[in-house]
GROMACS .gro file of C-alpha atoms in nm:
model
  146
    1MET     CA    1   7.969  10.477  12.400
    2SER     CA    2   7.979  10.836  12.456
    3PHE     CA    3   7.953  11.111  12.200
    4LYS     CA    4   8.337  11.202  12.223
    5ASN     CA    5   8.436  10.845  12.151
    6LEU     CA    6   8.197  10.793  11.861
    7ALA     CA    7   8.306  11.145  11.720
    8ALA     CA    8   8.676  11.020  11.761
    9ILE     CA    9   8.588  10.699  11.576
   10ILE     CA   10   8.417  10.881  11.273
   11CYS     CA   11   8.714  11.123  11.256
   12GLY     CA   12   8.981  10.862  11.243
   13ALA     CA   13   8.767  10.672  10.995
   14MET     CA   14   8.737  10.967  10.761
   15ILE     CA   15   9.117  11.046  10.799
   16LEU     CA   16   9.206  10.687  10.715
   17SER     CA   17   8.997  10.662  10.415
   18SER     CA   18   9.115  10.994  10.261
   19SER     CA   19   9.491  10.878  10.310
   20ILE     CA   20   9.414  10.559  10.081
   21CYS     CA   21   9.239  10.754   9.805
   22PHE     CA   22   9.406  10.731   9.467
   23ALA     CA   23   9.416  10.965   9.192
   24ALA     CA   24   9.097  11.060   8.972
   25VAL     CA   25   9.215  11.206   8.638
   26ASP     CA   26   8.953  11.398   8.437
   27GLY     CA   27   8.876  11.187   8.127
   28GLY     CA   28   8.956  11.479   7.893
   29LYS     CA   29   9.298  11.472   8.050
   30ILE     CA   30   9.361  11.117   7.916
   31ALA     CA   31   9.491  11.178   7.576
   32LEU     CA   32   9.814  11.233   7.367
   33GLY     CA   33   9.864  11.496   7.128
   34GLY     CA   34   9.497  11.543   7.103
   35ILE     CA   35   9.409  11.174   7.051
   36MET     CA   36   9.176  11.038   7.298
   37PRO     CA   37   9.064  10.700   7.358
   38GLY     CA   38   8.713  10.673   7.232
   39MET     CA   39   8.749  10.921   6.960
   40SER     CA   40   8.589  10.820   6.607
   41GLU     CA   41   8.809  10.664   6.345
   42THR     CA   42   8.676  10.958   6.123
   43ASP     CA   43   8.790  11.230   6.362
   44LEU     CA   44   9.126  11.067   6.367
   45ILE     CA   45   9.187  11.045   6.014
   46ASN     CA   46   9.030  11.412   5.973
   47ALA     CA   47   9.297  11.534   6.232
   48PHE     CA   48   9.607  11.347   6.145
   49GLY     CA   49   9.547  11.189   5.801
   50GLN     CA   50   9.602  10.811   5.714
   51PRO     CA   51   9.848  10.623   5.898
   52THR     CA   52  10.180  10.548   5.752
   53TYR     CA   53  10.129  10.178   5.822
   54LYS     CA   54   9.839   9.968   5.896
   55ASP     CA   55   9.814   9.607   6.042
   56GLY     CA   56   9.463   9.512   6.107
   57ASP     CA   57   9.333   9.703   6.402
   58ASP     CA   58   9.700   9.859   6.467
   59TRP     CA   59   9.783  10.189   6.304
   60THR     CA   60  10.110  10.340   6.288
   61TYR     CA   61  10.175  10.720   6.252
   62LYS     CA   62  10.508  10.912   6.247
   63ASN     CA   63  10.492  10.988   6.627
   64PHE     CA   64  10.241  10.734   6.786
   65GLN     CA   65  10.058  10.422   6.736
   66VAL     CA   66   9.680  10.355   6.757
   67GLU     CA   67   9.454  10.054   6.791
   68VAL     CA   68   9.127  10.126   6.619
   69GLU     CA   69   8.827   9.873   6.698
   70ARG     CA   70   8.491   9.911   6.579
   71GLY     CA   71   8.524  10.263   6.424
   72ARG     CA   72   8.698  10.412   6.739
   73VAL     CA   73   9.013  10.458   6.910
   74GLU     CA   74   9.072  10.195   7.168
   75LYS     CA   75   9.451  10.304   7.269
   76VAL     CA   76   9.714  10.550   7.170
   77SER     CA   77  10.073  10.515   7.272
   78THR     CA   78  10.389  10.696   7.205
   79ARG     CA   79  10.786  10.640   7.278
   80MET     CA   80  10.842  10.988   7.118
   81ASP     CA   81  10.902  11.308   7.317
   82SER     CA   82  10.718  11.530   7.053
   83ILE     CA   83  10.372  11.430   7.168
   84THR     CA   84  10.240  11.540   7.504
   85THR     CA   85   9.946  11.478   7.748
   86PRO     CA   86   9.698  11.768   7.780
   87ASP     CA   87   9.901  11.856   8.098
   88GLY     CA   88  10.224  11.867   7.921
   89VAL     CA   89  10.385  11.542   8.044
   90ARG     CA   90  10.592  11.371   7.764
   91VAL     CA   91  10.859  11.099   7.717
   92GLY     CA   92  11.179  11.159   7.835
   93GLN     CA   93  11.087  11.379   8.156
   94ALA     CA   94  11.171  11.242   8.516
   95ALA     CA   95  10.914  11.043   8.667
   96ASP     CA   96  10.872  11.278   8.947
   97ILE     CA   97  10.635  11.487   8.736
   98LEU     CA   98  10.361  11.218   8.744
   99ASN     CA   99  10.311  11.276   9.112
  100SER     CA  100  10.302  11.663   9.085
  101THR     CA  101  10.063  11.617   8.765
  102PHE     CA  102   9.836  11.316   8.847
  103GLY     CA  103   9.874  11.251   9.218
  104ARG     CA  104   9.941  10.897   9.346
  105ALA     CA  105   9.898  10.627   9.090
  106ASP     CA  106   9.613  10.404   9.106
  107LYS     CA  107   9.810  10.104   9.003
  108VAL     CA  108  10.198  10.043   8.995
  109ASP     CA  109  10.350   9.719   8.858
  110ASN     CA  110  10.722   9.657   8.849
  111ASP     CA  111  10.778   9.519   8.511
  112SER     CA  112  11.110   9.366   8.364
  113GLY     CA  113  11.287   9.666   8.243
  114GLY     CA  114  11.091   9.916   8.438
  115VAL     CA  115  10.785  10.030   8.648
  116GLU     CA  116  10.444  10.110   8.505
  117TYR     CA  117  10.226  10.364   8.657
  118GLU     CA  118   9.843  10.375   8.576
  119TYR     CA  119   9.603  10.652   8.659
  120TYR     CA  120   9.228  10.606   8.590
  121SER     CA  121   8.968  10.851   8.483
  122THR     CA  122   8.718  10.972   8.735
  123ASP     CA  123   8.443  10.760   8.568
  124GLY     CA  124   8.666  10.454   8.546
  125THR     CA  125   8.631  10.430   8.156
  126LYS     CA  126   8.983  10.538   8.052
  127LYS     CA  127   9.351  10.500   8.176
  128ILE     CA  128   9.672  10.657   8.111
  129GLU     CA  129   9.970  10.454   8.173
  130PHE     CA  130  10.347  10.563   8.191
  131LYS     CA  131  10.627  10.320   8.147
  132VAL     CA  132  10.931  10.452   8.344
  133VAL     CA  133  11.294  10.321   8.291
  134ASN     CA  134  11.575  10.450   8.529
  135GLY     CA  135  11.347  10.720   8.652
  136VAL     CA  136  11.276  10.859   8.318
  137ILE     CA  137  10.942  10.814   8.131
  138ALA     CA  138  10.985  10.587   7.821
  139LYS     CA  139  10.646  10.513   7.699
  140ILE     CA  140  10.296  10.681   7.745
  141SER     CA  141   9.989  10.498   7.661
  142CYS     CA  142   9.603  10.593   7.689
  143ASP     CA  143   9.323  10.347   7.647
  144LEU     CA  144   8.981  10.249   7.715
  145ARG     CA  145   8.940  10.014   8.016
  146ASP     CA  146   8.728   9.695   7.963
   0.00000   0.00000   0.00000
């Protein structure tokens, strides 16, 4: 095999592999209104006070819900437009903003009633998920990945 052929194969492989890469979101950007998966229960209470309702590990606040396990936030989610991601994405925005903000989704699921777009942190420990209904963001969730 000539050097030119080998170089062409290597370049082709690099182009192909770069075209199938997915989003890699900085872990600090996987948050809602300053609430991050992995933050301590104490930090959550210090920042937002006691929840309006508790049902075991599920805590409800005015504009968001949290799952707390073993003294830390496992998941935070909202259906309200008053809470944003660190990049300013909120419920009620057109789903087009997801590609421009986060890039191509790591996982897309067609769900009854909508489409779910998942983006994983660069270290793979967290994810942010957007439920989209009729082209509009209806729910945002951030959680630790098992």
